[in-house]
């Protein structure tokens, strides 16, 4: 390679210099931080203990900013505590989805041929099922409860990762530096761990952040349908079912978890989009 | 998974709006003025009297079919129905019924002794080609009948294996409704969708999950029905029934949550009716599985729960605190059974003692089984369960709530898979036997449908309940039941929670319909005023 061609490649600008140009990261990150903070410090932040009883369906007041629900419990407290289950369930399930999805995608992209065909057809079949149906199948196989919900949401999200990672692998495989390392005698193990994985990390982060938004909604939907086990846990989806029956009497127990769900999803989506914008420029400069 | 979006509150609201906009189209202009529309929470499953035990089916069945003996208009007394009169032999083993002459089924078949014998053959004879092979839920109620014969065209004789006090109430049950033999033979298994009886209303059609239409039977032997047609409309969401009623799209709405009932009480053009129900809502405790096999643990559960608060939270105050399984509206209610005692300290102490003796650690983990949809005796199962969970966790239990759909809930509890479970019972026949024997006799522990969910076994109680069943003297029977209830109180196989009044809301132009204490929905006397 001549030195002239090297000059055409501009060095990637550092991420920090771009950060301020992408407001989504700030707004989204802020929202996400808010809920993560609430989840971690739920006991300190919320005004009351999570199962304390006050009075049935009280309207908002200074004592109870969002009123109380039909189980006589403080809505604000339960929304704050609810962020725990929602976030833990979504993060766990997306992590599972990343592990399964990325491994399958890399395997398909790297091996190619019959393995690729097999895995991708499997993913196609997977995608042809409505996601709720997959969830019901999982829950029917296990028993209703959080483990089943987490597994179901994980399985629903696997195809996204597999497809995207496989696509990137196809172009990566023929990148100059990959071919060089193969020529230098890199083992498949080394390749995956130190060559491919670092190259797709950016994509994984973006997809995972966006996926978290979906996962929050899916978790809430499944617990709304009553298949997330114990309905007495403070969880946004089950709070909504509870509130639905008393809409004519008080709307706060319905609005509060609804808004919480929307805001976390908005947060994750903005953050994910921002990340993509940031990282895409960087990846493009390879 | 974007579908999940639909479950937001916005969706619920748009659901309601949608219903508001489109439902009038279903029933609105086409409905003639002389049609009574009955809105309820679910659809029937089967309209053959012997094949169902689902309340929503029974509501329709009691208007199409009539048993030999009927309930009085307002009380639980038994009065002549299709049978004009009856008498018993000296030893109480033979019952002879004289049928009313000239009674006809809706298909013109005369209702005679042969039809009665045919009806009971379907229940009693396991090989009857007209029983259609299905399970007969109330079979055990009839197990003491040895044979049924036609003496002459209008006389039927029942012979019992031994005298049974509950025989006559059983004959008055909906499942003893006399069916038209011609129709059963004609429709075969389809009889459950084409029921033909002799009641005040004739079956017209059934559109599953949409409506069941009945029309007035003009050749009815007694007072004819007050309205020309009755439509049963199921709508699962109670909030929709409330709106339909307020707008006058349905005339009667039943099975509404207590808080909705309260809000309807003041609504314009709506009248709320209430009657003390013969029912019990209770907490069953699986007595065969540790740690609930220890009476002290069961007592701890009992003392931990404040029934007054429970009634406030889950019934909006509209229920009566229970102390025994037999409701106070029924004879045989255990007057001498002590009142339920709410005492947190005592519960804690009992549990500690039991833990020491049994060698288990606190907190004691228990599963609480809950049904997913309301029952008349358990109007807000989720709230009830959450209340009980919070109360029990204060004294040293750790509760996991397991929700199942109603069918699965009872199926699993019959198999004894639960530890604690919400349950209840509405009387089929107005007799303490129906509560105590059905729910707590060890004969009723079985895996395919026995109702002794606690798997309670106490030989003394069994003996008392057996004696009471075959004793004909009411005073003595009451004494046996009293004793049995005191023994049950000490063993705490169940915690009786509440007796719930039956409440319905109706438009103010519906006249003459009165809730019956048996909670049977008999619409014959209902009229519509302009």
PDB file of N, CA and C in Angstrom, chain A residues 117-162:
ATOM      1  N   UNK A 117     -27.333 -21.581   6.461  1.00  0.00           N
ATOM      2  CA  UNK A 117     -28.680 -21.817   5.937  1.00  0.00           C
ATOM      3  C   UNK A 117     -29.580 -22.307   7.063  1.00  0.00           C
ATOM      4  N   UNK A 118     -29.090 -23.287   7.818  1.00  0.00           N
ATOM      5  CA  UNK A 118     -29.874 -23.903   8.883  1.00  0.00           C
ATOM      6  C   UNK A 118     -30.290 -22.875   9.933  1.00  0.00           C
ATOM      7  N   UNK A 119     -29.294 -22.115  10.373  1.00  0.00           N
ATOM      8  CA  UNK A 119     -29.578 -21.144  11.433  1.00  0.00           C
ATOM      9  C   UNK A 119     -30.540 -20.074  10.940  1.00  0.00           C
ATOM     10  N   UNK A 120     -30.294 -19.571   9.742  1.00  0.00           N
ATOM     11  CA  UNK A 120     -31.135 -18.477   9.269  1.00  0.00           C
ATOM     12  C   UNK A 120     -32.561 -18.932   8.971  1.00  0.00           C
ATOM     13  N   UNK A 121     -32.734 -20.173   8.483  1.00  0.00           N
ATOM     14  CA  UNK A 121     -34.106 -20.652   8.271  1.00  0.00           C
ATOM     15  C   UNK A 121     -34.823 -20.803   9.629  1.00  0.00           C
ATOM     16  N   UNK A 122     -34.036 -21.276  10.603  1.00  0.00           N
ATOM     17  CA  UNK A 122     -34.590 -21.403  11.946  1.00  0.00           C
ATOM     18  C   UNK A 122     -35.093 -20.041  12.444  1.00  0.00           C
ATOM     19  N   UNK A 123     -34.267 -19.021  12.208  1.00  0.00           N
ATOM     20  CA  UNK A 123     -34.650 -17.666  12.621  1.00  0.00           C
ATOM     21  C   UNK A 123     -35.884 -17.194  11.857  1.00  0.00           C
ATOM     22  N   UNK A 124     -35.949 -17.556  10.564  1.00  0.00           N
ATOM     23  CA  UNK A 124     -37.126 -17.164   9.781  1.00  0.00           C
ATOM     24  C   UNK A 124     -38.394 -17.780  10.357  1.00  0.00           C
ATOM     25  N   UNK A 125     -38.287 -19.080  10.689  1.00  0.00           N
ATOM     26  CA  UNK A 125     -39.452 -19.758  11.273  1.00  0.00           C
ATOM     27  C   UNK A 125     -39.847 -19.059  12.576  1.00  0.00           C
ATOM     28  N   UNK A 126     -38.824 -18.781  13.344  1.00  0.00           N
ATOM     29  CA  UNK A 126     -38.992 -18.081  14.619  1.00  0.00           C
ATOM     30  C   UNK A 126     -39.776 -16.785  14.432  1.00  0.00           C
ATOM     31  N   UNK A 127     -39.335 -16.028  13.419  1.00  0.00           N
ATOM     32  CA  UNK A 127     -39.949 -14.728  13.180  1.00  0.00           C
ATOM     33  C   UNK A 127     -41.376 -14.847  12.682  1.00  0.00           C
ATOM     34  N   UNK A 128     -41.704 -15.996  12.078  1.00  0.00           N
ATOM     35  CA  UNK A 128     -43.048 -16.113  11.516  1.00  0.00           C
ATOM     36  C   UNK A 128     -44.098 -16.323  12.613  1.00  0.00           C
ATOM     37  N   UNK A 129     -43.656 -16.664  13.823  1.00  0.00           N
ATOM     38  CA  UNK A 129     -44.614 -16.760  14.924  1.00  0.00           C
ATOM     39  C   UNK A 129     -44.849 -15.383  15.526  1.00  0.00           C
ATOM     40  N   UNK A 130     -46.097 -15.044  15.809  1.00  0.00           N
ATOM     41  CA  UNK A 130     -46.329 -13.791  16.533  1.00  0.00           C
ATOM     42  C   UNK A 130     -45.630 -13.881  17.899  1.00  0.00           C
ATOM     43  N   UNK A 131     -45.071 -12.766  18.342  1.00  0.00           N
ATOM     44  CA  UNK A 131     -44.255 -12.837  19.548  1.00  0.00           C
ATOM     45  C   UNK A 131     -45.054 -13.268  20.779  1.00  0.00           C
ATOM     46  N   UNK A 132     -46.336 -12.861  20.829  1.00  0.00           N
ATOM     47  CA  UNK A 132     -47.146 -13.269  21.991  1.00  0.00           C
ATOM     48  C   UNK A 132     -47.281 -14.778  22.051  1.00  0.00           C
ATOM     49  N   UNK A 133     -47.381 -15.382  20.850  1.00  0.00           N
ATOM     50  CA  UNK A 133     -47.548 -16.833  20.796  1.00  0.00           C
ATOM     51  C   UNK A 133     -46.306 -17.525  21.359  1.00  0.00           C
ATOM     52  N   UNK A 134     -45.131 -17.004  20.982  1.00  0.00           N
ATOM     53  CA  UNK A 134     -43.893 -17.564  21.524  1.00  0.00           C
ATOM     54  C   UNK A 134     -43.920 -17.467  23.041  1.00  0.00           C
ATOM     55  N   UNK A 135     -44.337 -16.303  23.525  1.00  0.00           N
ATOM     56  CA  UNK A 135     -44.391 -16.107  24.966  1.00  0.00           C
ATOM     57  C   UNK A 135     -45.316 -17.134  25.621  1.00  0.00           C
ATOM     58  N   UNK A 136     -46.483 -17.338  25.027  1.00  0.00           N
ATOM     59  CA  UNK A 136     -47.425 -18.303  25.611  1.00  0.00           C
ATOM     60  C   UNK A 136     -46.858 -19.712  25.599  1.00  0.00           C
ATOM     61  N   UNK A 137     -46.158 -20.049  24.499  1.00  0.00           N
ATOM     62  CA  UNK A 137     -45.566 -21.390  24.417  1.00  0.00           C
ATOM     63  C   UNK A 137     -44.571 -21.596  25.550  1.00  0.00           C
ATOM     64  N   UNK A 138     -43.721 -20.598  25.751  1.00  0.00           N
ATOM     65  CA  UNK A 138     -42.711 -20.708  26.808  1.00  0.00           C
ATOM     66  C   UNK A 138     -43.392 -20.861  28.162  1.00  0.00           C
ATOM     67  N   UNK A 139     -44.420 -20.043  28.375  1.00  0.00           N
ATOM     68  CA  UNK A 139     -45.053 -20.058  29.685  1.00  0.00           C
ATOM     69  C   UNK A 139     -45.844 -21.342  29.900  1.00  0.00           C
ATOM     70  N   UNK A 140     -46.388 -21.881  28.794  1.00  0.00           N
ATOM     71  CA  UNK A 140     -47.082 -23.157  28.926  1.00  0.00           C
ATOM     72  C   UNK A 140     -46.102 -24.274  29.264  1.00  0.00           C
ATOM     73  N   UNK A 141     -44.902 -24.166  28.698  1.00  0.00           N
ATOM     74  CA  UNK A 141     -43.903 -25.206  28.942  1.00  0.00           C
ATOM     75  C   UNK A 141     -43.366 -25.123  30.368  1.00  0.00           C
ATOM     76  N   UNK A 142     -43.062 -23.908  30.808  1.00  0.00           N
ATOM     77  CA  UNK A 142     -42.655 -23.725  32.203  1.00  0.00           C
ATOM     78  C   UNK A 142     -43.945 -23.454  32.978  1.00  0.00           C
ATOM     79  N   UNK A 143     -43.822 -22.788  34.129  1.00  0.00           N
ATOM     80  CA  UNK A 143     -45.066 -22.383  34.784  1.00  0.00           C
ATOM     81  C   UNK A 143     -45.020 -20.872  34.904  1.00  0.00           C
ATOM     82  N   UNK A 144     -46.224 -20.235  35.007  1.00  0.00           N
ATOM     83  CA  UNK A 144     -46.226 -18.782  35.056  1.00  0.00           C
ATOM     84  C   UNK A 144     -45.300 -18.271  36.149  1.00  0.00           C
ATOM     85  N   UNK A 145     -44.570 -17.223  35.859  1.00  0.00           N
ATOM     86  CA  UNK A 145     -43.647 -16.687  36.851  1.00  0.00           C
ATOM     87  C   UNK A 145     -42.603 -15.845  36.152  1.00  0.00           C
ATOM     88  N   UNK A 146     -41.756 -15.202  36.934  1.00  0.00           N
ATOM     89  CA  UNK A 146     -40.807 -14.274  36.338  1.00  0.00           C
ATOM     90  C   UNK A 146     -39.790 -14.963  35.455  1.00  0.00           C
ATOM     91  N   UNK A 147     -39.369 -16.175  35.816  1.00  0.00           N
ATOM     92  CA  UNK A 147     -38.373 -16.877  35.001  1.00  0.00           C
ATOM     93  C   UNK A 147     -38.928 -17.126  33.608  1.00  0.00           C
ATOM     94  N   UNK A 148     -40.197 -17.544  33.574  1.00  0.00           N
ATOM     95  CA  UNK A 148     -40.828 -17.798  32.288  1.00  0.00           C
ATOM     96  C   UNK A 148     -40.917 -16.515  31.474  1.00  0.00           C
ATOM     97  N   UNK A 149     -41.280 -15.423  32.126  1.00  0.00           N
ATOM     98  CA  UNK A 149     -41.404 -14.151  31.417  1.00  0.00           C
ATOM     99  C   UNK A 149     -40.053 -13.719  30.849  1.00  0.00           C
ATOM    100  N   UNK A 150     -39.015 -13.816  31.672  1.00  0.00           N
ATOM    101  CA  UNK A 150     -37.686 -13.399  31.218  1.00  0.00           C
ATOM    102  C   UNK A 150     -37.234 -14.234  30.024  1.00  0.00           C
ATOM    103  N   UNK A 151     -37.450 -15.540  30.128  1.00  0.00           N
ATOM    104  CA  UNK A 151     -37.052 -16.424  29.042  1.00  0.00           C
ATOM    105  C   UNK A 151     -37.846 -16.105  27.774  1.00  0.00           C
ATOM    106  N   UNK A 152     -39.146 -15.877  27.948  1.00  0.00           N
ATOM    107  CA  UNK A 152     -39.994 -15.590  26.795  1.00  0.00           C
ATOM    108  C   UNK A 152     -39.531 -14.316  26.104  1.00  0.00           C
ATOM    109  N   UNK A 153     -39.301 -13.267  26.876  1.00  0.00           N
ATOM    110  CA  UNK A 153     -38.876 -12.001  26.276  1.00  0.00           C
ATOM    111  C   UNK A 153     -37.500 -12.171  25.622  1.00  0.00           C
ATOM    112  N   UNK A 154     -36.647 -12.947  26.233  1.00  0.00           N
ATOM    113  CA  UNK A 154     -35.333 -13.202  25.641  1.00  0.00           C
ATOM    114  C   UNK A 154     -35.500 -13.864  24.278  1.00  0.00           C
ATOM    115  N   UNK A 155     -36.316 -14.906  24.222  1.00  0.00           N
ATOM    116  CA  UNK A 155     -36.478 -15.640  22.969  1.00  0.00           C
ATOM    117  C   UNK A 155     -37.083 -14.765  21.877  1.00  0.00           C
ATOM    118  N   UNK A 156     -38.024 -13.896  22.281  1.00  0.00           N
ATOM    119  CA  UNK A 156     -38.641 -13.012  21.300  1.00  0.00           C
ATOM    120  C   UNK A 156     -37.580 -12.121  20.645  1.00  0.00           C
ATOM    121  N   UNK A 157     -36.578 -11.727  21.427  1.00  0.00           N
ATOM    122  CA  UNK A 157     -35.605 -10.754  20.926  1.00  0.00           C
ATOM    123  C   UNK A 157     -34.389 -11.360  20.232  1.00  0.00           C
ATOM    124  N   UNK A 158     -34.243 -12.673  20.284  1.00  0.00           N
ATOM    125  CA  UNK A 158     -33.064 -13.309  19.696  1.00  0.00           C
ATOM    126  C   UNK A 158     -32.875 -13.012  18.200  1.00  0.00           C
ATOM    127  N   UNK A 159     -33.930 -13.146  17.372  1.00  0.00           N
ATOM    128  CA  UNK A 159     -33.734 -12.994  15.930  1.00  0.00           C
ATOM    129  C   UNK A 159     -33.119 -11.658  15.538  1.00  0.00           C
ATOM    130  N   UNK A 160     -33.479 -10.586  16.229  1.00  0.00           N
ATOM    131  CA  UNK A 160     -32.950  -9.263  15.894  1.00  0.00           C
ATOM    132  C   UNK A 160     -31.430  -9.295  15.908  1.00  0.00           C
ATOM    133  N   UNK A 161     -30.879  -9.855  16.985  1.00  0.00           N
ATOM    134  CA  UNK A 161     -29.425  -9.882  17.135  1.00  0.00           C
ATOM    135  C   UNK A 161     -28.790 -10.807  16.108  1.00  0.00           C
ATOM    136  N   UNK A 162     -29.365 -11.985  15.970  1.00  0.00           N
ATOM    137  CA  UNK A 162     -28.788 -12.955  15.049  1.00  0.00           C
ATOM    138  C   UNK A 162     -28.666 -12.375  13.642  1.00  0.00           C
TER     139      UNK A 162
END
